[in-house]
Structure formats: C-alpha cells, structure tokens
Coordinates of C-alpha atoms in Angstrom, one line a residue:
X1 CA 0.0 -0.1 -0.3
X2 CA 0.6 3.2 -0.1
X3 CA 6.6 11.7 4.5
X4 CA 4.7 12.8 7.6
X5 CA 1.4 15.3 8.6
X6 CA 1.0 16.6 11.3
X7 CA -1.0 15.9 13.7
X8 CA -5.4 16.9 14.1
X9 CA -7.5 16.8 16.2
X10 CA -10.9 15.0 14.9
X11 CA -14.1 15.0 16.2
X12 CA -16.5 12.8 14.1
X13 CA -20.1 13.2 15.2
X14 CA -21.9 11.6 12.6
X15 CA -25.4 11.9 13.6
X16 CA -24.9 15.4 13.4
X17 CA -22.6 15.5 10.6
X18 CA -19.7 17.3 11.8
X19 CA -17.4 18.1 9.4
X20 CA -13.3 16.9 9.2
X21 CA -10.4 19.6 8.6
X22 CA -9.5 18.8 5.1
X23 CA -12.8 18.1 3.3
X24 CA -14.5 22.1 3.6
X25 CA -13.4 23.7 0.6
X26 CA -11.9 20.8 -1.6
X27 CA -11.9 22.4 -4.7
X28 CA -12.6 20.1 -7.8
X29 CA -9.8 18.3 -9.9
X30 CA -10.3 16.8 -13.3
X31 CA -10.7 12.7 -12.7
X32 CA -6.9 12.6 -14.7
X33 CA -4.5 13.3 -12.5
X34 CA -1.5 16.3 -13.8
X35 CA 1.9 15.2 -14.7
X36 CA 5.0 13.6 -13.1
X37 CA 6.8 17.2 -10.6
X38 CA 9.6 17.6 -9.6
X39 CA 13.3 17.8 -11.8
X40 CA 14.0 15.6 -14.2
X41 CA 13.2 12.4 -15.4
X42 CA 12.6 10.4 -12.0
X43 CA 11.5 6.5 -12.3
X44 CA 7.9 5.5 -12.1
X45 CA 6.6 5.4 -8.9
X46 CA 7.3 1.6 -7.6
X47 CA 4.0 -0.4 -7.4
X48 CA 2.2 -0.2 -4.1
X49 CA 3.7 -3.9 -2.4
X50 CA 6.4 -4.9 -4.5
X51 CA 6.2 -8.2 -4.2
X52 CA 10.2 -9.9 -2.4
X53 CA 13.0 -11.2 -5.2
X54 CA 11.7 -14.4 -6.6
X55 CA 8.0 -14.2 -5.8
X56 CA 5.8 -14.5 -8.5
X57 CA 3.3 -11.6 -9.2
X58 CA -0.1 -11.8 -8.6
X59 CA -0.4 -14.6 -6.3
X60 CA -0.2 -15.2 -2.4
X61 CA 3.0 -16.7 -1.5
X62 CA 3.4 -18.1 2.3
X63 CA 6.5 -16.9 3.5
X64 CA 9.5 -18.6 3.9
X65 CA 10.4 -16.7 6.8
X66 CA 8.3 -14.8 9.4
X67 CA 9.8 -12.0 10.7
X68 CA 8.7 -10.5 14.3
X69 CA 11.4 -8.7 16.0
X70 CA 10.8 -8.9 19.6
X71 CA 8.0 -7.5 22.7
X72 CA 8.9 -5.4 25.7
X73 CA 6.3 -7.3 26.6
X74 CA 4.9 -11.1 25.4
X75 CA 1.9 -12.8 27.5
X76 CA 1.9 -16.8 26.8
X77 CA -0.2 -18.2 29.1
X78 CA -3.8 -17.8 29.2
X79 CA -4.9 -14.4 31.3
X80 CA -7.2 -11.3 32.5
X81 CA -5.6 -8.1 32.6
X82 CA -6.4 -4.8 33.8
X83 CA -5.3 -0.9 34.5
X84 CA -1.8 -1.9 32.8
X85 CA 0.6 0.2 30.5
X86 CA 2.1 -1.2 27.8
X87 CA 5.0 0.8 27.0
X88 CA 7.5 0.0 24.2
X89 CA 11.1 2.6 22.9
X90 CA 13.1 -0.7 21.4
X91 CA 14.2 -1.2 17.6
X92 CA 11.6 -3.9 15.4
X93 CA 9.7 -4.3 19.5
X94 CA 6.0 -4.1 19.9
X95 CA 5.0 -2.9 22.9
X96 CA 2.8 -6.0 23.8
X97 CA 2.1 -9.7 22.1
X98 CA 0.1 -12.2 22.9
X99 CA 1.6 -16.0 21.9
X100 CA -0.7 -18.8 21.5
X101 CA -2.9 -18.0 24.4
X102 CA -5.9 -16.4 25.0
X103 CA -6.1 -13.4 27.2
X104 CA -8.1 -10.3 27.9
X105 CA -7.5 -7.2 28.5
X106 CA -9.7 -3.9 29.7
X107 CA -8.5 -0.8 30.3
X108 CA -4.6 -1.4 28.8
X109 CA -2.7 2.0 28.0
X110 CA 0.0 1.0 25.2
X111 CA 2.3 2.6 24.4
X112 CA 4.3 2.9 21.2
X113 CA 6.5 5.5 21.4
X114 CA 10.0 4.9 19.7
X115 CA 11.7 2.2 18.1
X116 CA 13.0 2.0 14.3
X117 CA 11.8 -1.1 12.2
X118 CA 14.7 -2.6 10.2
X119 CA 12.1 -4.6 7.2
X120 CA 8.6 -2.3 6.2
X121 CA 7.8 -6.1 5.1
X122 CA 8.2 -7.7 8.5
X123 CA 6.2 -4.8 9.6
X124 CA 4.0 -4.4 7.5
X125 CA 3.0 -8.2 6.7
X126 CA 4.0 -9.9 10.3
X127 CA 3.4 -7.0 12.9
X128 CA 7.4 -5.8 13.9
X129 CA 6.9 -3.5 16.3
X130 CA 3.3 -2.6 15.9
X131 CA 2.2 -1.7 19.2
X132 CA 0.6 -4.9 19.6
X133 CA 0.4 -8.4 18.1
X134 CA -1.4 -11.3 18.3
X135 CA 0.3 -13.9 16.7
X136 CA 0.7 -18.6 16.4
X137 CA -3.6 -19.0 17.6
X138 CA -3.8 -16.4 19.7
X139 CA -7.8 -15.0 21.7
X140 CA -7.3 -11.8 22.5
X141 CA -9.8 -9.4 23.6
X142 CA -9.3 -5.5 24.6
X143 CA -11.5 -3.3 25.3
X144 CA -12.1 0.3 27.6
X145 CA -8.2 0.8 26.3
X146 CA -6.5 3.0 24.5
X147 CA -3.1 2.4 21.3
X148 CA -0.6 5.3 20.6
X149 CA 1.9 4.7 18.6
X150 CA 4.5 7.4 17.2
X151 CA 7.4 5.0 15.0
X152 CA 6.3 3.7 11.4
X153 CA 5.3 0.5 10.5
X154 CA 4.2 1.5 14.1
X155 CA 0.5 -0.6 12.9
X156 CA -1.9 -0.5 15.8
X157 CA -4.1 -4.1 17.0
X158 CA -1.8 -6.5 14.3
X159 CA -3.9 -9.5 14.5
X160 CA -1.3 -12.2 12.4
X161 CA -1.5 -16.2 11.2
X162 CA -4.7 -18.6 11.0
X163 CA -6.0 -19.7 13.7
X164 CA -5.8 -16.1 15.4
X165 CA -8.1 -13.4 16.2
X166 CA -8.9 -10.8 17.9
X167 CA -11.5 -9.3 19.0
X168 CA -11.7 -5.2 19.7
X169 CA -15.0 -3.3 21.8
X170 CA -14.3 0.6 22.5
X171 CA -10.6 1.3 21.8
X172 CA -9.0 4.2 20.5
X173 CA -6.5 3.8 18.0
X174 CA -3.4 6.9 16.9
X175 CA -0.8 6.4 14.5
X176 CA 1.2 8.9 13.3
X177 CA 4.1 7.7 12.3
X178 CA 4.1 5.5 7.8
X179 CA 2.9 1.8 7.4
X180 CA 1.1 2.4 9.9
X181 CA -2.3 1.4 9.8
X182 CA -5.0 1.3 12.6
X183 CA -6.3 -2.3 13.1
X184 CA -4.4 -4.6 10.2
X185 CA -4.8 -8.0 10.1
X186 CA -2.9 -10.4 8.1
X187 CA -2.3 -14.4 6.9
X188 CA -5.8 -15.4 7.3
X189 CA -6.0 -13.9 11.5
X190 CA -10.1 -12.6 11.9
X191 CA -10.0 -9.3 13.5
X192 CA -13.8 -8.4 14.9
X193 CA -14.4 -4.5 16.3
X194 CA -17.0 -2.2 17.5
X195 CA -16.9 0.9 18.3
X196 CA -13.9 1.7 17.7
X197 CA -11.7 5.1 17.2
X198 CA -8.3 5.5 14.8
X199 CA -7.3 8.3 13.4
X200 CA -3.9 7.9 11.8
X201 CA -1.0 10.6 9.8
X202 CA 1.2 9.0 8.3
X203 CA 1.3 7.3 4.8
X204 CA 0.3 3.8 3.2
X205 CA -2.0 4.1 7.5
X206 CA -4.7 2.5 5.8
X207 CA -7.8 2.8 9.1
X208 CA -8.7 -0.1 8.5
X209 CA -6.1 -2.7 6.8
X210 CA -4.9 -5.9 5.4
X211 CA -1.7 -7.8 4.4
X212 CA -0.2 -10.5 3.0
X213 CA -2.2 -13.6 3.3
X214 CA -5.3 -12.0 4.3
X215 CA -8.0 -13.4 6.4
X216 CA -11.3 -11.7 7.5
X217 CA -12.6 -8.1 9.4
X218 CA -15.3 -7.9 10.8
X219 CA -16.4 -4.0 11.9
X220 CA -19.5 -2.5 14.0
X221 CA -20.1 1.0 14.7
X222 CA -17.1 3.7 15.0
X223 CA -15.6 6.5 13.3
X224 CA -12.0 5.9 11.1
X225 CA -9.9 8.6 9.5
X226 CA -7.2 9.1 7.7
X227 CA -4.5 11.9 6.8
X228 CA -1.7 10.1 4.6
X229 CA -1.4 9.9 0.8
X230 CA -1.8 6.0 0.1
X231 CA -4.3 5.8 3.0
X232 CA -7.7 5.2 3.0
X233 CA -10.3 4.4 4.8
X234 CA -9.9 0.3 4.4
X235 CA -8.0 -0.9 1.7
X236 CA -9.4 -5.1 1.6
X237 CA -6.5 -7.8 0.5
X238 CA -9.0 -10.2 3.0
X239 CA -12.5 -10.3 3.5
X240 CA -14.2 -7.2 5.0
X241 CA -17.8 -6.4 6.5
X242 CA -18.0 -2.9 8.2
X243 CA -21.5 -1.6 9.6
X244 CA -22.5 1.2 11.3
X245 CA -19.4 3.4 11.0
X246 CA -17.9 6.8 9.7
X247 CA -14.6 6.3 7.7
X248 CA -13.0 9.2 5.9
X249 CA -9.9 9.5 4.0
X250 CA -8.6 13.5 3.8
X251 CA -5.8 13.0 1.7
X252 CA -7.2 9.7 -0.2
X253 CA -9.3 7.2 -1.5
X254 CA -12.0 6.1 0.8
X255 CA -11.4 2.6 -0.5
X256 CA -9.1 0.9 -2.1
X257 CA -10.1 -3.4 -2.8
X258 CA -7.2 -5.5 -4.3
X259 CA -7.2 -8.4 -6.4
X260 CA -9.9 -11.6 -5.0
X261 CA -10.8 -10.0 -1.9
X262 CA -14.1 -7.5 -0.7
X263 CA -15.7 -4.4 0.9
X264 CA -19.0 -5.3 2.1
X265 CA -20.9 -1.4 3.6
X266 CA -24.1 -1.9 5.3
X267 CA -25.1 2.0 6.8
X268 CA -22.0 4.2 6.6
X269 CA -20.5 6.8 5.1
X270 CA -17.5 6.8 3.1
X271 CA -16.0 9.9 2.2
X272 CA -12.8 9.5 0.1
X273 CA -10.6 12.8 -0.7
X274 CA -7.6 11.7 -3.0
X275 CA -4.9 14.3 -4.1
X276 CA -3.7 14.0 -7.1
X277 CA -0.3 14.1 -6.7
X278 CA 1.8 11.8 -3.7
X279 CA 4.9 12.3 -2.4
X280 CA 8.2 9.9 -1.9
X281 CA 10.9 10.9 -0.8
X282 CA 12.1 14.1 -1.9
X283 CA 9.7 13.2 -5.2
X284 CA 6.6 14.2 -5.7
X285 CA 4.9 11.4 -7.9
X286 CA 1.6 11.6 -10.2
X287 CA -1.7 9.3 -9.2
X288 CA -2.4 6.5 -12.2
X289 CA -6.6 7.8 -11.6
X290 CA -8.0 9.2 -9.1
X291 CA -11.2 8.3 -7.7
X292 CA -13.1 7.5 -3.9
X293 CA -13.0 3.7 -5.2
X294 CA -10.7 2.0 -6.5
X295 CA -10.4 -1.9 -7.3
X296 CA -7.4 -3.1 -9.0
X297 CA -5.1 -5.6 -9.1
X298 CA -1.4 -4.5 -8.0
X299 CA 0.6 -7.7 -9.1
X300 CA 3.2 -7.5 -6.0
X301 CA 2.0 -10.6 -4.5
X302 CA -0.1 -9.2 -1.5
X303 CA -3.3 -10.5 -3.2
X304 CA -4.4 -13.6 -5.2
X305 CA -5.6 -13.0 -8.4
X306 CA -9.4 -13.0 -9.1
X307 CA -12.5 -11.5 -8.5
X308 CA -13.0 -8.5 -6.4
X309 CA -16.5 -7.6 -4.9
X310 CA -17.4 -4.3 -3.6
X311 CA -21.3 -4.3 -1.9
X312 CA -22.7 -1.0 -0.8
X313 CA -26.4 -1.3 0.9
X314 CA -27.2 2.4 2.3
X315 CA -25.6 4.8 4.1
X316 CA -23.8 7.8 1.8
X317 CA -20.4 7.4 -0.5
X318 CA -18.4 11.4 -1.1
X319 CA -15.5 11.5 -3.3
X320 CA -14.1 15.0 -3.5
X321 CA -12.0 14.5 -6.2
X322 CA -11.9 12.7 -9.2
X323 CA -13.7 9.6 -10.6
X324 CA -15.8 8.2 -8.2
X325 CA -15.2 3.9 -9.1
X326 CA -12.4 2.8 -10.7
X327 CA -11.2 -0.2 -11.6
X328 CA -8.4 -2.1 -13.6
X329 CA -6.2 -4.7 -14.5
X330 CA -8.9 -6.7 -12.7
X331 CA -12.3 -8.5 -12.7
X332 CA -14.7 -7.7 -10.3
X333 CA -18.4 -7.3 -8.9
X334 CA -20.2 -4.2 -7.8
X335 CA -23.4 -4.2 -6.2
X336 CA -25.4 -0.8 -5.2
X337 CA -28.4 -0.5 -3.0
X338 CA -29.7 1.9 -1.5
X339 CA -26.7 4.1 -1.8
X340 CA -26.8 8.2 -2.1
X341 CA -23.7 8.9 -4.4
X342 CA -23.0 12.1 -4.0
X343 CA -19.2 13.4 -6.6
X344 CA -18.1 17.0 -5.7
X345 CA -15.9 16.8 -9.1
X346 CA -18.1 18.6 -11.7
X347 CA -15.0 16.5 -13.7
X348 CA -15.6 13.2 -12.4
X349 CA -17.0 10.5 -13.3
X350 CA -19.4 7.8 -11.9
X351 CA -17.5 4.9 -13.3
X352 CA -14.2 4.6 -15.4
X353 CA -13.7 0.7 -15.9
X354 CA -9.4 1.4 -18.2
X355 CA -6.3 -0.2 -19.0
X356 CA -3.6 1.3 -16.8
X357 CA 0.0 2.8 -17.7
X358 CA 1.1 -0.7 -16.4
X359 CA 4.1 2.1 -14.9
X360 CA 3.3 1.2 -11.2
X361 CA 3.5 -2.5 -12.5
X362 CA -0.5 -3.1 -12.1
X363 CA -0.1 -5.8 -15.5
X364 CA 0.7 -5.4 -18.9
X365 CA 0.0 -1.9 -20.8
X366 CA -3.2 -2.9 -23.5
X367 CA -3.6 -6.0 -21.8
X368 CA -4.9 -4.2 -18.3
X369 CA -7.8 -3.4 -19.0
X370 CA -11.0 -3.5 -17.0
X371 CA -13.7 -5.9 -16.1
X372 CA -16.5 -4.8 -14.1
X373 CA -20.6 -6.5 -13.5
X374 CA -22.9 -3.1 -12.2
X375 CA -25.7 -3.8 -10.2
X376 CA -27.8 -1.1 -9.2
X377 CA -31.1 -2.0 -7.7
X378 CA -33.3 1.3 -6.1
X379 CA -30.7 3.4 -6.9
X380 CA -29.7 6.7 -8.2
X381 CA -27.0 6.9 -9.7
X382 CA -26.3 9.8 -11.2
X383 CA -22.9 10.9 -14.3
X384 CA -21.2 10.0 -17.4
X385 CA -19.1 6.0 -17.6
X386 CA -16.3 5.2 -19.4
X387 CA -15.5 2.4 -20.4
X388 CA -12.0 1.5 -23.1
X389 CA -11.3 -1.2 -25.5
X390 CA -9.3 -3.9 -23.4
X391 CA -11.7 -3.5 -20.8
X392 CA -15.8 -5.0 -20.3
X393 CA -18.7 -3.2 -18.4
X394 CA -22.0 -5.6 -18.0
X395 CA -24.3 -3.2 -16.2
X396 CA -27.3 -3.5 -14.9
X397 CA -29.9 -1.5 -13.7
X398 CA -32.7 -3.3 -11.5
X399 CA -35.7 -2.2 -10.1
X400 CA -36.3 1.4 -8.6
X401 CA -32.8 2.7 -10.6
X402 CA -32.9 5.2 -12.4
X403 CA -29.7 6.1 -14.1
X404 CA -29.0 9.9 -15.8
X405 CA -26.1 9.8 -17.4
X406 CA -23.6 9.0 -20.1
X407 CA -21.7 5.4 -21.5
X408 CA -19.1 6.2 -23.6
X409 CA -16.1 4.1 -25.7
X410 CA -13.0 4.9 -25.2
X411 CA -9.8 3.2 -27.2
X412 CA -7.3 2.3 -25.5
X413 CA -3.9 3.7 -26.7
X414 CA -2.0 0.3 -26.6
X415 CA -4.1 -2.8 -26.3
X416 CA -5.9 -4.6 -29.3
X417 CA -9.9 -3.7 -28.7
X418 CA -12.0 -6.4 -26.9
X419 CA -14.5 -6.3 -29.7
X420 CA -17.3 -6.2 -27.0
X421 CA -17.1 -4.1 -24.3
X422 CA -20.8 -2.4 -23.3
X423 CA -23.9 -5.1 -22.1
X424 CA -26.3 -2.8 -20.8
X425 CA -30.3 -4.0 -19.1
X426 CA -32.5 -1.8 -17.7
X427 CA -35.4 -3.8 -15.4
X428 CA -38.8 -4.1 -15.5
X429 CA -39.0 -0.2 -13.0
X430 CA -35.5 1.1 -14.0
X431 CA -35.1 4.1 -15.8
X432 CA -32.3 5.6 -18.1
X433 CA -32.1 8.9 -18.4
X434 CA -29.9 10.3 -21.4
X435 CA -27.3 12.7 -21.3
X436 CA -24.9 12.0 -23.8
X437 CA -25.0 10.1 -26.9
X438 CA -24.3 6.6 -25.5
X439 CA -23.1 3.9 -27.2
X440 CA -23.3 -0.1 -26.0
X441 CA -22.6 -3.2 -27.7
X442 CA -26.0 -5.4 -26.8
X443 CA -29.2 -3.6 -24.9
X444 CA -31.8 -5.3 -22.6
X445 CA -34.9 -3.7 -21.9
X446 CA -37.5 -4.0 -20.1
X447 CA -37.6 -1.0 -18.4
X448 CA -38.0 2.9 -19.8
X449 CA -35.4 4.4 -21.5
X450 CA -35.7 8.1 -22.2
X451 CA -33.7 9.5 -25.2
X452 CA -33.9 13.7 -24.6
X453 CA -32.5 14.7 -27.6
X454 CA -28.8 12.6 -27.3
X455 CA -28.4 8.7 -29.4
X456 CA -28.1 5.4 -28.4
X457 CA -26.2 3.2 -30.1
X458 CA -26.0 -0.5 -30.0
X459 CA -23.3 -2.3 -31.7
X460 CA -25.2 -5.8 -31.6
X461 CA -28.1 -6.3 -32.5

C-alpha cells in the first residue's frame, strides 16, 4: 500500500454531520491526474506492494520466514489483565505481544513511542514493531483501552496468522508514522471490532488495513479517519465487512480492494478526497487515476488474482476529487443498493473501467483492462461511465434505479480492442435518462429509456 503530517484532532459526530478538517472547501479536480512534478525524469512510482525478489506476481505466497522482532512484554499463558500500561521504545519491538494464549485485556494503555523498524515487510506482513501483536493462534479480547503509536511500521492492533483472533471494543487507536494502520490483519487472521475510534496521519496507513495473506475483518460502529497519502479508510486484501460506521480519508481514496478480496458496507458513510500527486522521498509523483473507490490488482504478490467484490447497502458515498469508482487490471462485481452517491468533482466520472499505464506494475499496458459487473437496485446514479477498448462492463439497472448519464467507449492507446465491451440491462421499474450520446454493444430493455435528444447506438442487434 501507500511524509508525515501534523496531527489534527478529529471530532466525528455522524449524527450531527460534523465536518472533518481538510474536507471543507476542497477544490474539484479532473479525474485524470496531472503529470509528474519535480526535476529530471524520475523513474515511475513503484508498485504499491512490490513483491520480494523471485516471487511470482499476482499470487499469495506463504512466507519462507516470518519476521516479527521482539516484544517489550509478551503474554504466553491464558489470563485477564486490567489497568496495565505497556510501553515500548525498542527497535523492531512490540509494546505488547500475545502468543498462542487466550487473553482478556481491559482498560489497558499500549504505547509505542520510539524504536525504528529494520524491514518494512516485517512490519506490514507480520506485525514487527506494531504497538500490539496477536500471533500463533492467540485469542485476544481488548476493551475500553487506548493504543498510541508514533513510529514507522507502528501499526496499532495487529492480528497475524490462521487460528489467531482479535476482538476489540471501545478502543481508541492513534498512529502517526508511515505504514502504520489502525487495525491490521494478515496471514489469515480474524479481527472483529466494535465502536473503535481510529485516527492515522502517516502515509500508507489505512484505518482498517489488511495485507499479505489477508483474513477476515468485521467492524460494527465507530469512526475511522486517515490523513496520509495512500491511506484509504479501508484497504482490503481480505474479506472486510463494516456496518454503521463513519469512514473518512482526507488525502486518499475512501476504499481500495486488491485482487480476490472484498469490502461490504451497510449503513456507512464512506468519504474520500484523494490528491492528484503523492510524495515519495524528495519527489512528487502523479497518481495513475484520481477516484473515490479503487478496485485493482497490483501484481505485487500481496493478493491472489481473481474477482474482487464491492457491495454497499444504504449509507452515503462521497468523493471529493476524480471518478467515483475506478476499476483496472482485475475482474470485479460492484453492487449498490439504496446508497446516496455524491461526487463533488464536476469533471469526475461515475465509473471508469480501463487499463492503466503499467508504470507501477499493475499488469502489462494494453492487456490490463478491467472487467466490471455492476448491479444497482433502488439506486440513483448520476454521472457518465467510461469504458476503454480493452475493458468490459456488464451493467444492470435494477428495479427502482434511475441512471442519469451517458456511457462512452474510449480507445486504449496500447491494446487491441476486445470487440465487445459494454452490455446494459434495464430491468422493469428502472429508468435510463441519457445526458449525452452513448454506445453499447448489447442492450436488454424491460424498463424505460429516455433519449432526451441524444443518440443511443447499439452495436450488436
């Protein structure tokens, strides 16, 4: 996944609609990012999770060696621990680690305030240098507690490995370093969370984060806020479901799915304000695309290839810049039911399904298009849809759906056209109001299509 920014205090009261600093008055930008900034001709931005040398791209590969470092305090026997403080200032060191034991933690304070990380992958994949780590089949419950981390690779609560589970309730998590997510799940672990308050300010620091090997994450209630670049509210290489939560990213897309993984949201507010450029060391690079939700395959080895799944029911999705949805280099299903969709960028598209430049390793240019099966039920859709010639869209407008927009086919500059790119079904009780000339390959219409003076071309009849 994806320089450190000053801490901002966030007070998120969803019921009162409180604003998040950095969201008000955001200028709209086009969906296409500007060119690379800086001197000379810097090399392309590397893939989001570059695979270790010799690892085949696009497949999950179990680690040859799990690198977790040490722990200032380690619990290996079953027990209940209350009113304890667990500090750490050591390198590659957890403040608290639970290894293979059933442990209940209540009203504890976990503090990772110093200590460098010697290896980013050890921190991202296995929990090295995290404030808290559950591993080796541990069964952990933590309630009414606080977690603070101010170091790189200092994830807040980290759950690693098959058979390991972490239940967190009424926990406040604050991280300020890069590569420091709020809750992190990898290697097949299971994380369940209720009413967490998470704030991250570093880059590559999603509030709800998973990485190599994924697992399962279930979240109910709470607020999840990020400030950094490459720090969506949710980054999924796992099966992640969230209900009744507020999810906001001040400088990143709201959510990302990589590979054969999923995000399911019910009655949530998801908000993204992705920047057009991203800092990397002393350089600044243009993003491949700007969007609210991205579904892709990085080919880094962090996620298995296959069909991604994004589903949202009820709630609200807000995009401050760029396209609302962006699909590239993967197959996906995208299901929307009764969601309030708001794109504040007048130039942004409702949906873009397209190949990419491959400058970041996301497949091969000319053959890295997206395939999206989109179903909308009881849904108001507003904005245009763009599909390029190496991609495919299967769009179903279900009962109660009104689509106000146009569908355009754009030429991919590098690849050979598929020949059949866009299939649209308008079911009974659905309406498509054209706002511009549109082209589809196939059309099944049991509902209503209003041309509004525009031309609809069906290539295959």
